[in-house]
Amino acid sequence: MIHLITITGPSARKLYLEESQTSDFKSLMRTITSGRVMIVSTKFRSDLFYSAEKPKHDTILKLWAFYAKTELPTILNHNLQTYIGRENSFTRYFQSINKLASNWHFYHLYQKSFFQTFNNDQQNPVALVVIGCDQHLLKHPSINREPLLGSKSQITPVLTEDTFALAMHIIHSESHIN
């Protein structure tokens, strides 16, 4: 089962991981979750998708704070969102990405970080689902933003039936429009 932790605002700066730290942190998270992990870290927003039978938000947040050399109590509750389950996690993620796209500066910074994350692990199944859903969602007339990988990207993942079903669920939630 896939879960999501999103950190925004001032708390994202406190939990920001440099690209050089991300690889080690992902290895640690794979050990804890026994599954694949995708983290996109910026100073204004960080998203961590992980696979685990049961949610491990508390453990992950404690280790994330330790790894980022910050105190967990300094993370503001209103800057922290956790989601349980594949459909809920991806739906909330794309709703927030569409909202983020209304600020082109922050969205372009996020795209750059997302591209680096994907480029460092192009076979990551979680990242492939995100990209597949993103490409399908962008075909919907109510979504007006660039792809997460950027408009110049030559990467075209295969949209599986499962990913297509997830993208359709997100579209029909009627709260994805930016």
PDB file of C-alpha atoms in Angstrom:
ATOM      1  CA  MET A   1       0.000   0.000   0.000  1.00  0.00           C
ATOM      2  CA  ILE A   2       1.278   3.462  -0.869  1.00  0.00           C
ATOM      3  CA  HIS A   3       1.197   6.340   1.631  1.00  0.00           C
ATOM      4  CA  LEU A   4       2.165  10.010   1.385  1.00  0.00           C
ATOM      5  CA  ILE A   5       3.684  12.592   3.709  1.00  0.00           C
ATOM      6  CA  THR A   6       3.628  16.214   2.517  1.00  0.00           C
ATOM      7  CA  ILE A   7       5.463  19.007   4.327  1.00  0.00           C
ATOM      8  CA  THR A   8       4.829  22.616   3.254  1.00  0.00           C
ATOM      9  CA  GLY A   9       5.609  26.140   4.369  1.00  0.00           C
ATOM     10  CA  PRO A  10       8.309  26.949   6.930  1.00  0.00           C
ATOM     11  CA  SER A  11       8.429  23.313   8.050  1.00  0.00           C
ATOM     12  CA  ALA A  12       9.561  22.225   4.571  1.00  0.00           C
ATOM     13  CA  ARG A  13      12.672  24.367   4.949  1.00  0.00           C
ATOM     14  CA  LYS A  14      13.458  22.621   8.247  1.00  0.00           C
ATOM     15  CA  LEU A  15      13.102  19.169   6.660  1.00  0.00           C
ATOM     16  CA  TYR A  16      14.729  20.061   3.349  1.00  0.00           C
ATOM     17  CA  LEU A  17      17.268  17.517   2.146  1.00  0.00           C
ATOM     18  CA  GLU A  18      20.030  18.416  -0.274  1.00  0.00           C
ATOM     19  CA  GLU A  19      20.344  16.137  -3.294  1.00  0.00           C
ATOM     20  CA  SER A  20      23.474  14.588  -1.765  1.00  0.00           C
ATOM     21  CA  GLN A  21      21.491  13.593   1.352  1.00  0.00           C
ATOM     22  CA  THR A  22      18.480  12.224  -0.492  1.00  0.00           C
ATOM     23  CA  SER A  23      20.081   8.970  -1.606  1.00  0.00           C
ATOM     24  CA  ASP A  24      21.106   7.982   1.925  1.00  0.00           C
ATOM     25  CA  PHE A  25      17.732   8.986   3.314  1.00  0.00           C
ATOM     26  CA  LYS A  26      15.921   6.907   0.658  1.00  0.00           C
ATOM     27  CA  SER A  27      18.054   3.887   1.585  1.00  0.00           C
ATOM     28  CA  LEU A  28      17.112   4.334   5.226  1.00  0.00           C
ATOM     29  CA  MET A  29      13.421   4.674   4.302  1.00  0.00           C
ATOM     30  CA  ARG A  30      13.534   1.507   2.157  1.00  0.00           C
ATOM     31  CA  THR A  31      14.877  -0.351   5.186  1.00  0.00           C
ATOM     32  CA  ILE A  32      12.049   0.910   7.392  1.00  0.00           C
ATOM     33  CA  THR A  33       9.235   0.485   4.897  1.00  0.00           C
ATOM     34  CA  SER A  34      10.502  -2.587   3.024  1.00  0.00           C
ATOM     35  CA  GLY A  35       9.356  -0.914  -0.169  1.00  0.00           C
ATOM     36  CA  ARG A  36      10.183   1.733  -2.741  1.00  0.00           C
ATOM     37  CA  VAL A  37      10.306   5.384  -1.760  1.00  0.00           C
ATOM     38  CA  MET A  38      10.031   8.581  -3.780  1.00  0.00           C
ATOM     39  CA  ILE A  39      10.979  11.886  -2.175  1.00  0.00           C
ATOM     40  CA  VAL A  40      10.820  15.306  -3.789  1.00  0.00           C
ATOM     41  CA  SER A  41      12.415  17.845  -1.478  1.00  0.00           C
ATOM     42  CA  THR A  42      12.366  21.606  -1.872  1.00  0.00           C
ATOM     43  CA  LYS A  43      12.634  24.426   0.652  1.00  0.00           C
ATOM     44  CA  PHE A  44       8.905  25.169   0.343  1.00  0.00           C
ATOM     45  CA  ARG A  45       7.427  21.697  -0.125  1.00  0.00           C
ATOM     46  CA  SER A  46       8.528  18.103   0.277  1.00  0.00           C
ATOM     47  CA  ASP A  47       6.599  14.974  -0.684  1.00  0.00           C
ATOM     48  CA  LEU A  48       7.500  11.477   0.433  1.00  0.00           C
ATOM     49  CA  PHE A  49       5.660   8.534  -1.112  1.00  0.00           C
ATOM     50  CA  TYR A  50       6.412   5.184   0.450  1.00  0.00           C
ATOM     51  CA  SER A  51       5.156   1.621   0.240  1.00  0.00           C
ATOM     52  CA  ALA A  52       4.341  -0.193   3.465  1.00  0.00           C
ATOM     53  CA  GLU A  53       1.674  -2.575   4.679  1.00  0.00           C
ATOM     54  CA  LYS A  54       0.714  -0.153   7.475  1.00  0.00           C
ATOM     55  CA  PRO A  55       1.366   3.598   7.683  1.00  0.00           C
ATOM     56  CA  LYS A  56       4.634   4.514   9.411  1.00  0.00           C
ATOM     57  CA  HIS A  57       4.255   8.283   9.407  1.00  0.00           C
ATOM     58  CA  ASP A  58       5.466   8.834  12.981  1.00  0.00           C
ATOM     59  CA  THR A  59       8.632   6.754  12.618  1.00  0.00           C
ATOM     60  CA  ILE A  60       9.455   8.283   9.251  1.00  0.00           C
ATOM     61  CA  LEU A  61       8.930  11.839  10.491  1.00  0.00           C
ATOM     62  CA  LYS A  62      11.184  11.253  13.516  1.00  0.00           C
ATOM     63  CA  LEU A  63      13.961   9.883  11.322  1.00  0.00           C
ATOM     64  CA  TRP A  64      13.448  12.603   8.721  1.00  0.00           C
ATOM     65  CA  ALA A  65      13.799  15.282  11.407  1.00  0.00           C
ATOM     66  CA  PHE A  66      16.876  13.541  12.823  1.00  0.00           C
ATOM     67  CA  TYR A  67      18.406  13.260   9.361  1.00  0.00           C
ATOM     68  CA  ALA A  68      17.648  16.933   8.577  1.00  0.00           C
ATOM     69  CA  LYS A  69      19.135  17.922  11.968  1.00  0.00           C
ATOM     70  CA  THR A  70      15.974  19.569  13.222  1.00  0.00           C
ATOM     71  CA  GLU A  71      13.623  19.010  16.124  1.00  0.00           C
ATOM     72  CA  LEU A  72      10.328  17.339  15.284  1.00  0.00           C
ATOM     73  CA  PRO A  73       8.326  19.602  17.637  1.00  0.00           C
ATOM     74  CA  THR A  74       9.359  22.581  15.486  1.00  0.00           C
ATOM     75  CA  ILE A  75       7.383  21.120  12.574  1.00  0.00           C
ATOM     76  CA  LEU A  76       4.049  22.920  12.525  1.00  0.00           C
ATOM     77  CA  ASN A  77       0.987  20.664  12.388  1.00  0.00           C
ATOM     78  CA  HIS A  78      -0.715  22.812   9.749  1.00  0.00           C
ATOM     79  CA  ASN A  79       2.351  22.320   7.503  1.00  0.00           C
ATOM     80  CA  LEU A  80       2.141  18.534   7.736  1.00  0.00           C
ATOM     81  CA  GLN A  81      -0.296  16.364   5.809  1.00  0.00           C
ATOM     82  CA  THR A  82      -0.321  12.571   5.878  1.00  0.00           C
ATOM     83  CA  TYR A  83      -2.382  10.347   3.644  1.00  0.00           C
ATOM     84  CA  ILE A  84      -3.070   6.646   3.881  1.00  0.00           C
ATOM     85  CA  GLY A  85      -3.726   4.459   0.864  1.00  0.00           C
ATOM     86  CA  ARG A  86      -2.970   4.657  -2.818  1.00  0.00           C
ATOM     87  CA  GLU A  87      -6.082   6.443  -4.126  1.00  0.00           C
ATOM     88  CA  ASN A  88      -6.216   8.955  -1.289  1.00  0.00           C
ATOM     89  CA  SER A  89      -2.477   9.696  -1.485  1.00  0.00           C
ATOM     90  CA  PHE A  90      -2.385  10.227  -5.251  1.00  0.00           C
ATOM     91  CA  THR A  91      -5.649  12.180  -5.313  1.00  0.00           C
ATOM     92  CA  ARG A  92      -4.468  14.592  -2.612  1.00  0.00           C
ATOM     93  CA  TYR A  93      -1.038  14.853  -4.228  1.00  0.00           C
ATOM     94  CA  PHE A  94      -2.383  15.890  -7.628  1.00  0.00           C
ATOM     95  CA  GLN A  95      -4.913  18.260  -6.083  1.00  0.00           C
ATOM     96  CA  SER A  96      -2.084  20.043  -4.320  1.00  0.00           C
ATOM     97  CA  ILE A  97       0.189  19.960  -7.401  1.00  0.00           C
ATOM     98  CA  ASN A  98      -2.547  21.606  -9.475  1.00  0.00           C
ATOM     99  CA  LYS A  99      -2.881  24.275  -6.799  1.00  0.00           C
ATOM    100  CA  LEU A 100       0.909  24.711  -6.653  1.00  0.00           C
ATOM    101  CA  ALA A 101       0.966  25.250 -10.431  1.00  0.00           C
ATOM    102  CA  SER A 102      -0.884  28.545  -9.945  1.00  0.00           C
ATOM    103  CA  ASN A 103       2.440  29.923  -8.623  1.00  0.00           C
ATOM    104  CA  TRP A 104       4.734  29.425 -11.619  1.00  0.00           C
ATOM    105  CA  HIS A 105       7.941  30.174  -9.684  1.00  0.00           C
ATOM    106  CA  PHE A 106       7.371  27.547  -6.983  1.00  0.00           C
ATOM    107  CA  TYR A 107       5.982  25.075  -9.507  1.00  0.00           C
ATOM    108  CA  HIS A 108       9.083  25.364 -11.697  1.00  0.00           C
ATOM    109  CA  LEU A 109      11.342  24.830  -8.678  1.00  0.00           C
ATOM    110  CA  TYR A 110       9.272  21.775  -7.752  1.00  0.00           C
ATOM    111  CA  GLN A 111       9.478  20.488 -11.351  1.00  0.00           C
ATOM    112  CA  LYS A 112      13.265  20.774 -11.243  1.00  0.00           C
ATOM    113  CA  SER A 113      13.438  18.787  -8.012  1.00  0.00           C
ATOM    114  CA  PHE A 114      10.944  16.236  -9.332  1.00  0.00           C
ATOM    115  CA  PHE A 115      13.017  15.780 -12.504  1.00  0.00           C
ATOM    116  CA  GLN A 116      16.186  15.212 -10.444  1.00  0.00           C
ATOM    117  CA  THR A 117      14.365  12.690  -8.268  1.00  0.00           C
ATOM    118  CA  PHE A 118      13.066  10.812 -11.285  1.00  0.00           C
ATOM    119  CA  ASN A 119      16.358  11.019 -13.165  1.00  0.00           C
ATOM    120  CA  ASN A 120      18.194   9.432 -10.205  1.00  0.00           C
ATOM    121  CA  ASP A 121      15.799   6.436 -10.085  1.00  0.00           C
ATOM    122  CA  GLN A 122      14.009   6.046 -13.419  1.00  0.00           C
ATOM    123  CA  GLN A 123      12.745   2.549 -12.624  1.00  0.00           C
ATOM    124  CA  ASN A 124      11.047   3.583  -9.380  1.00  0.00           C
ATOM    125  CA  PRO A 125       7.490   2.185  -9.673  1.00  0.00           C
ATOM    126  CA  VAL A 126       6.020   4.964  -7.517  1.00  0.00           C
ATOM    127  CA  ALA A 127       7.566   7.654  -9.730  1.00  0.00           C
ATOM    128  CA  LEU A 128       6.337   5.851 -12.849  1.00  0.00           C
ATOM    129  CA  VAL A 129       2.772   5.857 -11.506  1.00  0.00           C
ATOM    130  CA  VAL A 130       3.035   9.585 -10.695  1.00  0.00           C
ATOM    131  CA  ILE A 131       4.303  10.373 -14.204  1.00  0.00           C
ATOM    132  CA  GLY A 132       1.720   8.144 -15.881  1.00  0.00           C
ATOM    133  CA  CYS A 133      -1.133   9.748 -13.950  1.00  0.00           C
ATOM    134  CA  ASP A 134       0.278  13.204 -14.576  1.00  0.00           C
ATOM    135  CA  GLN A 135       0.418  12.661 -18.327  1.00  0.00           C
ATOM    136  CA  HIS A 136      -3.133  11.353 -18.416  1.00  0.00           C
ATOM    137  CA  LEU A 137      -4.480  14.128 -16.174  1.00  0.00           C
ATOM    138  CA  LEU A 138      -2.929  16.815 -18.371  1.00  0.00           C
ATOM    139  CA  LYS A 139      -5.140  15.670 -21.241  1.00  0.00           C
ATOM    140  CA  HIS A 140      -8.193  16.745 -19.253  1.00  0.00           C
ATOM    141  CA  PRO A 141      -9.411  20.207 -20.406  1.00  0.00           C
ATOM    142  CA  SER A 142      -9.784  21.560 -16.857  1.00  0.00           C
ATOM    143  CA  ILE A 143      -6.103  21.108 -15.994  1.00  0.00           C
ATOM    144  CA  ASN A 144      -3.874  23.886 -17.218  1.00  0.00           C
ATOM    145  CA  ARG A 145      -0.243  23.315 -16.203  1.00  0.00           C
ATOM    146  CA  GLU A 146       3.014  21.907 -17.512  1.00  0.00           C
ATOM    147  CA  PRO A 147       3.877  18.243 -16.857  1.00  0.00           C
ATOM    148  CA  LEU A 148       5.768  17.503 -13.663  1.00  0.00           C
ATOM    149  CA  LEU A 149       8.786  16.456 -15.721  1.00  0.00           C
ATOM    150  CA  GLY A 150       8.661  19.694 -17.682  1.00  0.00           C
ATOM    151  CA  SER A 151       7.508  20.395 -21.202  1.00  0.00           C
ATOM    152  CA  LYS A 152      10.851  19.463 -22.793  1.00  0.00           C
ATOM    153  CA  SER A 153      11.113  16.000 -21.241  1.00  0.00           C
ATOM    154  CA  GLN A 154      11.473  13.084 -23.638  1.00  0.00           C
ATOM    155  CA  ILE A 155      10.398  10.478 -21.056  1.00  0.00           C
ATOM    156  CA  THR A 156       7.198   8.659 -21.923  1.00  0.00           C
ATOM    157  CA  PRO A 157       6.253   5.943 -19.439  1.00  0.00           C
ATOM    158  CA  VAL A 158       3.637   3.373 -20.354  1.00  0.00           C
ATOM    159  CA  LEU A 159       0.217   4.169 -18.914  1.00  0.00           C
ATOM    160  CA  THR A 160      -0.946   0.860 -17.470  1.00  0.00           C
ATOM    161  CA  GLU A 161      -4.596  -0.026 -16.967  1.00  0.00           C
ATOM    162  CA  ASP A 162      -4.084   0.354 -13.211  1.00  0.00           C
ATOM    163  CA  THR A 163      -2.545   3.824 -13.592  1.00  0.00           C
ATOM    164  CA  PHE A 164      -5.285   4.799 -16.019  1.00  0.00           C
ATOM    165  CA  ALA A 165      -7.919   3.751 -13.444  1.00  0.00           C
ATOM    166  CA  LEU A 166      -6.166   5.822 -10.785  1.00  0.00           C
ATOM    167  CA  ALA A 167      -6.006   8.855 -13.092  1.00  0.00           C
ATOM    168  CA  MET A 168      -9.711   8.486 -13.889  1.00  0.00           C
ATOM    169  CA  HIS A 169     -10.498   8.313 -10.162  1.00  0.00           C
ATOM    170  CA  ILE A 170      -8.598  11.578  -9.648  1.00  0.00           C
ATOM    171  CA  ILE A 171     -10.409  13.264 -12.550  1.00  0.00           C
ATOM    172  CA  HIS A 172     -13.802  12.161 -11.293  1.00  0.00           C
ATOM    173  CA  SER A 173     -13.113  13.462  -7.804  1.00  0.00           C
ATOM    174  CA  GLU A 174     -13.967  16.876  -9.314  1.00  0.00           C
ATOM    175  CA  SER A 175     -11.567  18.643  -6.990  1.00  0.00           C
ATOM    176  CA  HIS A 176      -8.467  18.387  -9.158  1.00  0.00           C
ATOM    177  CA  ILE A 177      -8.981  21.510 -11.252  1.00  0.00           C
ATOM    178  CA  ASN A 178      -6.388  24.257 -10.976  1.00  0.00           C
TER     179      ASN A 178
END
